[in-house]
């Protein structure tokens, strides 16, 4: 396929050629036409696949055709903001689509002045954008297209609150594109709520990076905890994360390890406030804690990497979650180790009430009508925990 096979105007093709791209990459082939025609997309693709040019070309075409007036690209880091801005400026040169970037760690005064200059695409890190909005320097209601770039990384860095806040301030009738290396439950929940009728595009196989070594440790179910202790003892002094399925499981294991005399054990679970989770994480980073027991839900939104060993005490519920967990180790080409615990005789997990979806009453999906399944699940969980407390 060539760029000229995509439904693009001559000007955009000229821009792309001038920029030096000849053939579209897979993500570009699969998304550009859909972006141009205004389809909300959730795209699973790693960096290095050409995703920036995919949404960049799509947006530039829409802007030069008058289909989009102003587009916002949210990115997790200032490095990425600079990189994306440079690429979009290059691609938009012939079409005269202008891009400007705002990000933390640089002078806000300068950005406040320059942001007034004409531009059709704004690349921004979430924190800085909220700051500029609060100072009255950005009108979020102007944007009729948004890209959430590296959405999983944005959640990892703790930007969920800002991202949702920004999404709520944009025009409701907008184009929304979400790009993420992994698509797990938290990303899906955002897509359910903010990307109506979106299409999923998946690029490449999800793989554990080659520097991560995974091994399976088997034990009878009754000896699972003892086996965990063996693995921890064999690796003492290392930074270890242990993933457990439930909050209660996390608390029980932490208590049992404390009782057995393990030192430097911390936990992160959903009943803890975010400030408490951050405190534990800080201690883990500083080396005051060496073992961190966590549910994957609670560790979402916290930037944890450079972990020497990941122990999956309980198996992840899906492949994406597994990849997200193991991605805490083996960063930047460093060696990482993962131990997957397996008990062939482990009883199956009991089906919780929330797993049973039963339509009730009137309207599509039952009594609650259009309410999303995730809010239903939350309500059901609250109800369950109330009845457990009683
Ligand atoms: P990204 O996934 O956006 O980080 O892009 C990875 C790299 O691929 C960047 O250095 C781009 O300049 C390059 N790239 C993107 N699209 C193309 C293309 N169609 N042909 C050649 N290189 C490309």
mmCIF file of C-alpha atoms and ligand atoms in Angstrom:
data_model
loop_
_atom_site.group_PDB
_atom_site.id
_atom_site.type_symbol
_atom_site.label_atom_id
_atom_site.label_comp_id
_atom_site.label_asym_id
_atom_site.label_seq_id
_atom_site.Cartn_x
_atom_site.Cartn_y
_atom_site.Cartn_z
ATOM 1 C CA UNK A 1 0.000 0.000 0.000
ATOM 2 C CA UNK A 2 1.077 3.561 -0.675
ATOM 3 C CA UNK A 3 -0.052 6.764 1.010
ATOM 4 C CA UNK A 4 -1.807 7.642 -2.256
ATOM 5 C CA UNK A 5 -4.073 4.589 -1.727
ATOM 6 C CA UNK A 6 -5.483 6.231 1.388
ATOM 7 C CA UNK A 7 -8.294 8.754 1.053
ATOM 8 C CA UNK A 8 -6.052 11.788 1.402
ATOM 9 C CA UNK A 9 -5.945 15.125 -0.338
ATOM 10 C CA UNK A 10 -3.033 16.008 -2.644
ATOM 11 C CA UNK A 11 -1.775 18.541 -0.120
ATOM 12 C CA UNK A 12 -1.529 16.006 2.693
ATOM 13 C CA UNK A 13 0.203 13.489 0.406
ATOM 14 C CA UNK A 14 2.675 16.215 -0.535
ATOM 15 C CA UNK A 15 3.267 16.919 3.183
ATOM 16 C CA UNK A 16 3.934 13.255 3.880
ATOM 17 C CA UNK A 17 6.315 12.901 0.936
ATOM 18 C CA UNK A 18 8.108 16.097 1.870
ATOM 19 C CA UNK A 19 8.566 14.626 5.343
ATOM 20 C CA UNK A 20 10.198 11.578 3.800
ATOM 21 C CA UNK A 21 7.609 8.849 4.421
ATOM 22 C CA UNK A 22 6.931 6.643 1.408
ATOM 23 C CA UNK A 23 4.822 3.720 2.561
ATOM 24 C CA UNK A 24 2.388 3.703 5.478
ATOM 25 C CA UNK A 25 3.135 1.461 8.446
ATOM 26 C CA UNK A 26 0.498 -1.056 9.605
ATOM 27 C CA UNK A 27 -1.050 1.289 12.171
ATOM 28 C CA UNK A 28 -1.230 4.046 9.558
ATOM 29 C CA UNK A 29 -2.856 1.715 7.001
ATOM 30 C CA UNK A 30 -5.437 0.613 9.536
ATOM 31 C CA UNK A 31 -6.346 3.940 11.102
ATOM 32 C CA UNK A 32 -5.874 6.942 8.799
ATOM 33 C CA UNK A 33 -8.985 6.400 6.651
ATOM 34 C CA UNK A 34 -11.108 5.814 9.738
ATOM 35 C CA UNK A 35 -9.771 8.940 11.453
ATOM 36 C CA UNK A 36 -10.483 10.988 8.333
ATOM 37 C CA UNK A 37 -14.043 9.660 8.221
ATOM 38 C CA UNK A 38 -14.523 10.558 11.896
ATOM 39 C CA UNK A 39 -14.615 7.163 13.645
ATOM 40 C CA UNK A 40 -13.662 7.039 17.325
ATOM 41 C CA UNK A 41 -10.791 4.586 17.675
ATOM 42 C CA UNK A 42 -9.143 2.657 20.466
ATOM 43 C CA UNK A 43 -5.776 1.578 19.081
ATOM 44 C CA UNK A 44 -3.466 -0.901 20.724
ATOM 45 C CA UNK A 45 0.001 -0.161 19.417
ATOM 46 C CA UNK A 46 3.462 0.136 20.851
ATOM 47 C CA UNK A 47 5.759 3.111 20.354
ATOM 48 C CA UNK A 48 7.864 2.667 17.252
ATOM 49 C CA UNK A 49 4.949 1.523 15.094
ATOM 50 C CA UNK A 50 4.369 4.943 13.532
ATOM 51 C CA UNK A 51 1.338 5.806 15.685
ATOM 52 C CA UNK A 52 2.208 9.511 15.930
ATOM 53 C CA UNK A 53 2.083 9.931 12.167
ATOM 54 C CA UNK A 54 -1.098 7.804 12.087
ATOM 55 C CA UNK A 55 -3.108 10.241 14.184
ATOM 56 C CA UNK A 56 -1.039 13.187 12.931
ATOM 57 C CA UNK A 57 -1.821 12.578 9.256
ATOM 58 C CA UNK A 58 -5.462 11.828 10.070
ATOM 59 C CA UNK A 59 -5.853 15.066 12.037
ATOM 60 C CA UNK A 60 -3.962 17.211 9.526
ATOM 61 C CA UNK A 61 -6.193 15.917 6.740
ATOM 62 C CA UNK A 62 -9.349 16.601 8.772
ATOM 63 C CA UNK A 63 -8.154 20.095 9.702
ATOM 64 C CA UNK A 64 -7.151 21.051 6.173
ATOM 65 C CA UNK A 65 -10.509 19.735 4.907
ATOM 66 C CA UNK A 66 -12.363 21.759 7.551
ATOM 67 C CA UNK A 67 -13.755 18.657 9.305
ATOM 68 C CA UNK A 68 -11.914 19.423 12.542
ATOM 69 C CA UNK A 69 -11.263 22.930 13.830
ATOM 70 C CA UNK A 70 -8.933 22.290 16.695
ATOM 71 C CA UNK A 71 -7.339 19.120 18.024
ATOM 72 C CA UNK A 72 -5.809 18.308 21.383
ATOM 73 C CA UNK A 73 -3.161 15.616 21.809
ATOM 74 C CA UNK A 74 -2.618 14.556 25.415
ATOM 75 C CA UNK A 75 0.716 12.879 26.128
ATOM 76 C CA UNK A 76 2.222 11.557 29.377
ATOM 77 C CA UNK A 77 5.654 13.215 29.348
ATOM 78 C CA UNK A 78 7.324 16.381 28.202
ATOM 79 C CA UNK A 79 9.804 14.370 26.108
ATOM 80 C CA UNK A 80 6.914 12.869 24.204
ATOM 81 C CA UNK A 81 5.242 16.282 23.920
ATOM 82 C CA UNK A 82 8.340 17.657 22.215
ATOM 83 C CA UNK A 83 8.719 14.603 19.973
ATOM 84 C CA UNK A 84 5.053 14.580 18.897
ATOM 85 C CA UNK A 85 5.049 18.334 18.325
ATOM 86 C CA UNK A 86 8.148 18.122 16.115
ATOM 87 C CA UNK A 87 6.645 15.338 14.000
ATOM 88 C CA UNK A 88 3.258 17.058 13.607
ATOM 89 C CA UNK A 89 4.913 20.346 12.663
ATOM 90 C CA UNK A 90 6.868 18.531 9.956
ATOM 91 C CA UNK A 91 3.837 16.673 8.652
ATOM 92 C CA UNK A 92 1.655 19.793 8.714
ATOM 93 C CA UNK A 93 4.164 22.052 7.001
ATOM 94 C CA UNK A 94 2.782 21.927 3.452
ATOM 95 C CA UNK A 95 -0.848 21.976 4.629
ATOM 96 C CA UNK A 96 0.012 24.873 6.965
ATOM 97 C CA UNK A 97 -1.521 23.132 9.941
ATOM 98 C CA UNK A 98 0.229 24.571 12.983
ATOM 99 C CA UNK A 99 1.087 22.685 16.148
ATOM 100 C CA UNK A 100 2.065 24.032 19.543
ATOM 101 C CA UNK A 101 3.106 22.127 22.670
ATOM 102 C CA UNK A 102 2.726 22.854 26.386
ATOM 103 C CA UNK A 103 4.256 20.709 29.105
ATOM 104 C CA UNK A 104 5.462 20.831 32.694
ATOM 105 C CA UNK A 105 9.040 21.581 33.657
ATOM 106 C CA UNK A 106 9.244 24.558 31.276
ATOM 107 C CA UNK A 107 8.371 28.216 31.792
ATOM 108 C CA UNK A 108 4.607 28.614 32.084
ATOM 109 C CA UNK A 109 4.953 32.371 31.454
ATOM 110 C CA UNK A 110 6.421 31.743 28.044
ATOM 111 C CA UNK A 111 3.780 29.128 27.251
ATOM 112 C CA UNK A 112 1.024 31.526 28.384
ATOM 113 C CA UNK A 113 2.309 34.074 25.887
ATOM 114 C CA UNK A 114 2.932 31.696 22.987
ATOM 115 C CA UNK A 115 -0.270 29.713 23.338
ATOM 116 C CA UNK A 116 -2.162 32.733 22.015
ATOM 117 C CA UNK A 117 -0.446 32.384 18.647
ATOM 118 C CA UNK A 118 -2.500 30.634 16.001
ATOM 119 C CA UNK A 119 -2.329 26.826 16.041
ATOM 120 C CA UNK A 120 -4.765 24.068 15.133
ATOM 121 C CA UNK A 121 -3.182 21.257 17.122
ATOM 122 C CA UNK A 122 -2.192 21.567 20.764
ATOM 123 C CA UNK A 123 0.035 18.870 22.265
ATOM 124 C CA UNK A 124 -0.070 18.905 26.054
ATOM 125 C CA UNK A 125 0.799 17.023 29.208
ATOM 126 C CA UNK A 126 -2.338 16.814 31.385
ATOM 127 C CA UNK A 127 -1.070 18.685 34.465
ATOM 128 C CA UNK A 128 0.191 21.701 32.525
ATOM 129 C CA UNK A 129 -2.979 21.872 30.453
ATOM 130 C CA UNK A 130 -5.192 21.943 33.557
ATOM 131 C CA UNK A 131 -2.961 24.677 34.985
ATOM 132 C CA UNK A 132 -3.254 26.774 31.814
ATOM 133 C CA UNK A 133 -7.025 26.249 31.739
ATOM 134 C CA UNK A 134 -7.346 27.413 35.341
ATOM 135 C CA UNK A 135 -5.364 30.546 34.467
ATOM 136 C CA UNK A 136 -7.846 31.188 31.668
ATOM 137 C CA UNK A 137 -5.301 30.631 28.891
ATOM 138 C CA UNK A 138 -6.935 27.662 27.161
ATOM 139 C CA UNK A 139 -10.537 27.228 26.147
ATOM 140 C CA UNK A 140 -11.093 23.474 26.241
ATOM 141 C CA UNK A 141 -14.547 23.778 24.693
ATOM 142 C CA UNK A 142 -12.847 24.801 21.434
ATOM 143 C CA UNK A 143 -11.444 21.334 20.782
ATOM 144 C CA UNK A 144 -13.491 19.036 18.584
ATOM 145 C CA UNK A 145 -10.915 16.241 18.435
ATOM 146 C CA UNK A 146 -8.720 14.646 21.068
ATOM 147 C CA UNK A 147 -5.978 12.044 21.022
ATOM 148 C CA UNK A 148 -5.019 10.238 24.211
ATOM 149 C CA UNK A 149 -1.512 9.143 23.317
ATOM 150 C CA UNK A 150 0.145 6.383 25.358
ATOM 151 C CA UNK A 151 -2.983 6.272 27.509
ATOM 152 C CA UNK A 152 -1.667 3.414 29.669
ATOM 153 C CA UNK A 153 1.479 5.374 30.462
ATOM 154 C CA UNK A 154 -0.646 8.407 31.384
ATOM 155 C CA UNK A 155 -2.571 6.278 33.880
ATOM 156 C CA UNK A 156 0.700 4.795 35.175
ATOM 157 C CA UNK A 157 1.947 8.288 35.920
ATOM 158 C CA UNK A 158 -1.196 9.062 37.900
ATOM 159 C CA UNK A 159 -2.856 11.406 35.399
ATOM 160 C CA UNK A 160 -6.238 9.670 35.363
ATOM 161 C CA UNK A 161 -8.005 12.429 37.300
ATOM 162 C CA UNK A 162 -6.686 15.180 35.018
ATOM 163 C CA UNK A 163 -7.403 13.190 31.844
ATOM 164 C CA UNK A 164 -11.033 12.561 32.829
ATOM 165 C CA UNK A 165 -11.427 16.150 33.953
ATOM 166 C CA UNK A 166 -10.166 17.368 30.565
ATOM 167 C CA UNK A 167 -12.403 14.928 28.651
ATOM 168 C CA UNK A 168 -15.422 16.249 30.518
ATOM 169 C CA UNK A 169 -14.615 19.812 29.485
ATOM 170 C CA UNK A 170 -14.337 19.134 25.726
ATOM 171 C CA UNK A 171 -17.153 19.329 23.204
ATOM 172 C CA UNK A 172 -19.296 16.222 23.545
ATOM 173 C CA UNK A 173 -19.639 15.965 19.789
ATOM 174 C CA UNK A 174 -15.970 15.360 19.126
ATOM 175 C CA UNK A 175 -13.627 12.822 17.603
ATOM 176 C CA UNK A 176 -11.823 10.775 20.251
ATOM 177 C CA UNK A 177 -8.791 8.607 19.543
ATOM 178 C CA UNK A 178 -7.064 6.538 22.189
ATOM 179 C CA UNK A 179 -3.644 4.982 21.609
ATOM 180 C CA UNK A 180 -2.191 2.618 24.163
ATOM 181 C CA UNK A 181 0.462 -0.109 24.245
ATOM 182 C CA UNK A 182 -1.794 -2.234 26.450
ATOM 183 C CA UNK A 183 -5.552 -2.244 26.740
ATOM 184 C CA UNK A 184 -6.669 -3.548 30.087
ATOM 185 C CA UNK A 185 -9.709 -3.011 32.299
ATOM 186 C CA UNK A 186 -8.909 0.598 33.245
ATOM 187 C CA UNK A 187 -8.370 1.654 29.629
ATOM 188 C CA UNK A 188 -11.546 -0.171 28.570
ATOM 189 C CA UNK A 189 -13.514 1.608 31.323
ATOM 190 C CA UNK A 190 -12.368 4.979 29.942
ATOM 191 C CA UNK A 191 -13.255 3.895 26.419
ATOM 192 C CA UNK A 192 -16.718 2.687 27.536
ATOM 193 C CA UNK A 193 -17.441 6.080 29.014
ATOM 194 C CA UNK A 194 -15.666 8.479 26.657
ATOM 195 C CA UNK A 195 -15.370 6.770 23.268
ATOM 196 C CA UNK A 196 -18.900 6.027 22.140
ATOM 197 C CA UNK A 197 -19.179 3.528 19.259
ATOM 198 C CA UNK A 198 -15.434 3.235 19.043
ATOM 199 C CA UNK A 199 -13.647 0.636 16.952
ATOM 200 C CA UNK A 200 -10.739 -1.384 18.258
ATOM 201 C CA UNK A 201 -7.625 -1.599 16.099
ATOM 202 C CA UNK A 202 -4.871 -3.937 17.260
ATOM 203 C CA UNK A 203 -1.351 -3.760 15.919
ATOM 204 C CA UNK A 204 1.135 -6.604 16.318
ATOM 205 C CA UNK A 205 1.266 -9.369 18.859
ATOM 206 C CA UNK A 206 1.333 -8.477 22.530
ATOM 207 C CA UNK A 207 4.617 -9.876 23.728
ATOM 208 C CA UNK A 208 6.681 -9.857 26.864
ATOM 209 C CA UNK A 209 9.942 -8.081 26.020
ATOM 210 C CA UNK A 210 12.841 -10.438 25.396
ATOM 211 C CA UNK A 211 14.930 -9.317 28.369
ATOM 212 C CA UNK A 212 12.269 -10.547 30.792
ATOM 213 C CA UNK A 213 12.691 -14.145 31.894
ATOM 214 C CA UNK A 214 9.517 -15.848 33.071
ATOM 215 C CA UNK A 215 9.504 -19.024 35.119
ATOM 216 C CA UNK A 216 6.801 -21.173 36.616
ATOM 217 C CA UNK A 217 6.965 -22.294 40.230
ATOM 218 C CA UNK A 218 4.609 -25.126 41.110
ATOM 219 C CA UNK A 219 3.367 -26.097 44.535
ATOM 220 C CA UNK A 220 0.377 -27.877 46.046
ATOM 221 C CA UNK A 221 -2.234 -25.286 47.030
ATOM 222 C CA UNK A 222 -1.720 -25.908 50.759
ATOM 223 C CA UNK A 223 1.954 -25.014 50.339
ATOM 224 C CA UNK A 224 1.488 -21.966 48.144
ATOM 225 C CA UNK A 225 2.306 -19.461 50.861
ATOM 226 C CA UNK A 226 5.339 -21.453 52.043
ATOM 227 C CA UNK A 227 6.580 -21.548 48.443
ATOM 228 C CA UNK A 228 6.171 -17.785 48.197
ATOM 229 C CA UNK A 229 8.343 -17.424 51.289
ATOM 230 C CA UNK A 230 10.990 -19.667 49.712
ATOM 231 C CA UNK A 231 11.083 -17.473 46.609
ATOM 232 C CA UNK A 232 11.274 -14.314 48.744
ATOM 233 C CA UNK A 233 14.093 -15.771 50.862
ATOM 234 C CA UNK A 234 16.030 -16.858 47.782
ATOM 235 C CA UNK A 235 15.811 -13.283 46.483
ATOM 236 C CA UNK A 236 16.323 -11.313 49.655
ATOM 237 C CA UNK A 237 17.702 -7.821 49.106
ATOM 238 C CA UNK A 238 16.005 -7.465 45.741
ATOM 239 C CA UNK A 239 13.101 -5.161 44.914
ATOM 240 C CA UNK A 240 10.163 -7.510 44.617
ATOM 241 C CA UNK A 241 6.502 -7.010 43.743
ATOM 242 C CA UNK A 242 3.963 -9.696 44.549
ATOM 243 C CA UNK A 243 0.650 -9.502 42.720
ATOM 244 C CA UNK A 244 -2.413 -10.911 44.452
ATOM 245 C CA UNK A 245 -5.946 -10.998 43.056
ATOM 246 C CA UNK A 246 -7.955 -9.433 45.889
ATOM 247 C CA UNK A 247 -7.602 -6.717 48.513
ATOM 248 C CA UNK A 248 -8.239 -9.261 51.229
ATOM 249 C CA UNK A 249 -5.585 -11.540 49.767
ATOM 250 C CA UNK A 250 -3.062 -8.678 49.818
ATOM 251 C CA UNK A 251 -3.840 -7.886 53.456
ATOM 252 C CA UNK A 252 -3.678 -11.555 54.502
ATOM 253 C CA UNK A 253 -0.323 -12.150 52.829
ATOM 254 C CA UNK A 254 1.196 -8.982 54.244
ATOM 255 C CA UNK A 255 0.053 -9.970 57.742
ATOM 256 C CA UNK A 256 1.352 -13.525 57.398
ATOM 257 C CA UNK A 257 4.739 -12.320 56.107
ATOM 258 C CA UNK A 258 5.006 -9.814 58.971
ATOM 259 C CA UNK A 259 4.156 -12.570 61.448
ATOM 260 C CA UNK A 260 6.823 -14.811 59.952
ATOM 261 C CA UNK A 261 9.394 -12.076 60.529
ATOM 262 C CA UNK A 262 9.898 -10.808 56.966
ATOM 263 C CA UNK A 263 11.041 -7.220 57.111
ATOM 264 C CA UNK A 264 10.465 -4.402 54.653
ATOM 265 C CA UNK A 265 7.065 -5.629 53.461
ATOM 266 C CA UNK A 266 4.553 -3.045 52.227
ATOM 267 C CA UNK A 267 1.204 -3.299 50.534
ATOM 268 C CA UNK A 268 -0.928 -1.380 48.076
ATOM 269 C CA UNK A 269 -4.588 -2.281 47.939
ATOM 270 C CA UNK A 270 -7.778 -0.534 46.989
ATOM 271 C CA UNK A 271 -8.999 0.242 50.523
ATOM 272 C CA UNK A 272 -6.026 2.545 51.042
ATOM 273 C CA UNK A 273 -6.327 6.222 50.105
ATOM 274 C CA UNK A 274 -4.202 7.364 47.156
ATOM 275 C CA UNK A 275 -1.978 9.376 49.558
ATOM 276 C CA UNK A 276 -1.277 6.200 51.549
ATOM 277 C CA UNK A 277 -0.466 4.274 48.383
ATOM 278 C CA UNK A 278 1.954 7.000 47.322
ATOM 279 C CA UNK A 279 3.675 6.949 50.722
ATOM 280 C CA UNK A 280 4.225 3.201 50.463
ATOM 281 C CA UNK A 281 5.465 3.590 46.923
ATOM 282 C CA UNK A 282 7.938 6.279 47.980
ATOM 283 C CA UNK A 283 9.330 3.952 50.659
ATOM 284 C CA UNK A 284 9.619 1.168 48.081
ATOM 285 C CA UNK A 285 11.461 3.499 45.721
ATOM 286 C CA UNK A 286 13.784 4.680 48.496
ATOM 287 C CA UNK A 287 14.565 1.069 49.421
ATOM 288 C CA UNK A 288 12.935 1.322 52.885
ATOM 289 C CA UNK A 289 10.605 -1.433 51.736
ATOM 290 C CA UNK A 290 11.859 -4.265 49.556
ATOM 291 C CA UNK A 291 8.703 -6.307 49.075
ATOM 292 C CA UNK A 292 5.496 -4.774 47.801
ATOM 293 C CA UNK A 293 2.292 -6.817 47.836
ATOM 294 C CA UNK A 294 -0.369 -5.351 45.537
ATOM 295 C CA UNK A 295 -3.528 -5.890 43.569
ATOM 296 C CA UNK A 296 -3.112 -4.791 39.976
ATOM 297 C CA UNK A 297 -6.064 -2.441 40.274
ATOM 298 C CA UNK A 298 -4.469 -0.585 43.184
ATOM 299 C CA UNK A 299 -1.065 -0.384 41.553
ATOM 300 C CA UNK A 300 -2.631 1.139 38.432
ATOM 301 C CA UNK A 301 -1.999 4.842 38.390
ATOM 302 C CA UNK A 302 1.274 4.495 40.263
ATOM 303 C CA UNK A 303 4.515 4.656 38.394
ATOM 304 C CA UNK A 304 6.468 1.631 39.545
ATOM 305 C CA UNK A 305 9.369 0.318 37.556
ATOM 306 C CA UNK A 306 12.902 -1.016 37.999
ATOM 307 C CA UNK A 307 11.526 -3.919 39.983
ATOM 308 C CA UNK A 308 13.965 -6.867 40.078
ATOM 309 C CA UNK A 309 11.404 -9.587 40.459
ATOM 310 C CA UNK A 310 7.678 -9.828 39.843
ATOM 311 C CA UNK A 311 5.856 -12.674 41.558
ATOM 312 C CA UNK A 312 2.405 -13.470 40.240
ATOM 313 C CA UNK A 313 1.049 -15.117 43.373
ATOM 314 C CA UNK A 314 -2.340 -15.151 41.660
ATOM 315 C CA UNK A 315 -2.538 -15.328 37.917
ATOM 316 C CA UNK A 316 -3.567 -12.166 36.053
ATOM 317 C CA UNK A 317 -7.126 -12.270 34.738
ATOM 318 C CA UNK A 318 -6.126 -11.559 31.160
ATOM 319 C CA UNK A 319 -3.068 -11.238 28.946
ATOM 320 C CA UNK A 320 -3.028 -7.440 28.976
ATOM 321 C CA UNK A 321 -3.046 -7.363 32.776
ATOM 322 C CA UNK A 322 -0.212 -9.893 32.833
ATOM 323 C CA UNK A 323 1.818 -7.742 30.434
ATOM 324 C CA UNK A 324 1.103 -4.679 32.485
ATOM 325 C CA UNK A 325 2.325 -6.418 35.633
ATOM 326 C CA UNK A 326 5.489 -7.836 34.111
ATOM 327 C CA UNK A 327 6.271 -4.515 32.426
ATOM 328 C CA UNK A 328 7.334 -3.269 35.892
ATOM 329 C CA UNK A 329 10.553 -5.163 35.405
ATOM 330 C CA UNK A 330 13.054 -5.367 32.572
ATOM 331 C CA UNK A 331 12.668 -1.711 31.614
ATOM 332 C CA UNK A 332 15.020 -0.056 29.160
ATOM 333 C CA UNK A 333 16.631 -3.319 28.099
ATOM 334 C CA UNK A 334 17.558 -4.353 31.657
ATOM 335 C CA UNK A 335 17.092 -7.962 32.643
ATOM 336 C CA UNK A 336 13.879 -8.686 34.488
ATOM 337 C CA UNK A 337 12.530 -11.791 36.200
ATOM 338 C CA UNK A 338 8.997 -13.003 36.654
ATOM 339 C CA UNK A 339 7.859 -15.937 38.774
ATOM 340 C CA UNK A 340 4.399 -17.251 37.966
ATOM 341 C CA UNK A 341 3.085 -19.365 40.820
ATOM 342 C CA UNK A 342 0.942 -22.292 39.868
ATOM 343 C CA UNK A 343 -1.003 -24.712 42.039
ATOM 344 C CA UNK A 344 -2.576 -27.441 39.894
ATOM 345 C CA UNK A 345 -5.020 -28.305 42.716
ATOM 346 C CA UNK A 346 -6.063 -24.707 43.458
ATOM 347 C CA UNK A 347 -9.865 -24.559 43.752
ATOM 348 C CA UNK A 348 -11.485 -22.387 41.072
ATOM 349 C CA UNK A 349 -12.234 -18.845 42.131
ATOM 350 C CA UNK A 350 -15.764 -18.538 43.411
ATOM 351 C CA UNK A 351 -18.002 -16.695 41.021
ATOM 352 C CA UNK A 352 -18.812 -13.401 42.618
ATOM 353 C CA UNK A 353 -22.262 -11.860 42.408
ATOM 354 C CA UNK A 354 -20.845 -9.091 40.249
ATOM 355 C CA UNK A 355 -19.781 -11.617 37.605
ATOM 356 C CA UNK A 356 -23.404 -12.486 36.956
ATOM 357 C CA UNK A 357 -25.049 -10.037 34.591
ATOM 358 C CA UNK A 358 -28.766 -10.483 34.682
ATOM 359 C CA UNK A 359 -30.951 -8.011 32.796
ATOM 360 C CA UNK A 360 -33.741 -6.831 35.028
ATOM 361 C CA UNK A 361 -36.819 -4.742 34.351
ATOM 362 C CA UNK A 362 -37.297 -2.368 31.504
ATOM 363 C CA UNK A 363 -34.998 -0.884 28.910
ATOM 364 C CA UNK A 364 -31.899 -2.214 27.184
ATOM 365 C CA UNK A 365 -29.578 -3.993 29.618
ATOM 366 C CA UNK A 366 -32.273 -4.226 32.287
ATOM 367 C CA UNK A 367 -33.560 -1.931 34.995
ATOM 368 C CA UNK A 368 -30.674 0.470 34.787
ATOM 369 C CA UNK A 369 -31.248 1.213 31.106
ATOM 370 C CA UNK A 370 -28.204 2.861 29.566
ATOM 371 C CA UNK A 371 -26.057 2.851 32.696
ATOM 372 C CA UNK A 372 -22.657 1.324 31.949
ATOM 373 C CA UNK A 373 -21.769 -2.142 33.179
ATOM 374 C CA UNK A 374 -18.805 -0.743 35.087
ATOM 375 C CA UNK A 375 -20.981 1.535 37.198
ATOM 376 C CA UNK A 376 -23.319 -1.399 37.747
ATOM 377 C CA UNK A 377 -20.385 -3.463 38.905
ATOM 378 C CA UNK A 378 -19.271 -0.716 41.261
ATOM 379 C CA UNK A 379 -22.770 -0.510 42.771
ATOM 380 C CA UNK A 380 -22.906 -4.274 43.135
ATOM 381 C CA UNK A 381 -19.489 -4.311 44.787
ATOM 382 C CA UNK A 382 -20.562 -1.605 47.228
ATOM 383 C CA UNK A 383 -23.679 -3.608 48.030
ATOM 384 C CA UNK A 384 -21.657 -6.792 48.555
ATOM 385 C CA UNK A 385 -19.193 -5.092 50.836
ATOM 386 C CA UNK A 386 -22.045 -3.519 52.854
ATOM 387 C CA UNK A 387 -23.629 -6.914 53.365
ATOM 388 C CA UNK A 388 -20.226 -8.410 54.264
ATOM 389 C CA UNK A 389 -19.683 -5.742 56.897
ATOM 390 C CA UNK A 390 -23.067 -6.377 58.436
HETATM 391 P P1 LIG B 1 6.112 6.339 16.674
HETATM 392 O O1 LIG B 1 5.430 4.993 16.800
HETATM 393 O O2 LIG B 1 5.166 7.410 16.351
HETATM 394 O O3 LIG B 1 6.959 6.627 17.881
HETATM 395 O O4 LIG B 1 7.093 6.290 15.391
HETATM 396 C C1 LIG B 1 8.273 5.565 15.339
HETATM 397 C C2 LIG B 1 9.240 6.045 14.254
HETATM 398 O O5 LIG B 1 8.764 5.664 12.964
HETATM 399 C C3 LIG B 1 9.435 7.546 14.202
HETATM 400 O O6 LIG B 1 10.823 7.780 14.198
HETATM 401 C C4 LIG B 1 8.830 7.979 12.892
HETATM 402 O O7 LIG B 1 9.533 9.045 12.313
HETATM 403 C C5 LIG B 1 8.921 6.732 12.036
HETATM 404 N N1 LIG B 1 7.835 6.601 11.031
HETATM 405 C C6 LIG B 1 6.521 6.795 11.240
HETATM 406 N N2 LIG B 1 5.818 6.545 10.115
HETATM 407 C C7 LIG B 1 6.706 6.183 9.164
HETATM 408 C C8 LIG B 1 6.573 5.776 7.787
HETATM 409 N N3 LIG B 1 5.407 5.704 7.180
HETATM 410 N N4 LIG B 1 7.703 5.489 7.118
HETATM 411 C C9 LIG B 1 8.916 5.549 7.741
HETATM 412 N N5 LIG B 1 9.088 5.900 9.033
HETATM 413 C C10 LIG B 1 8.002 6.209 9.752
#
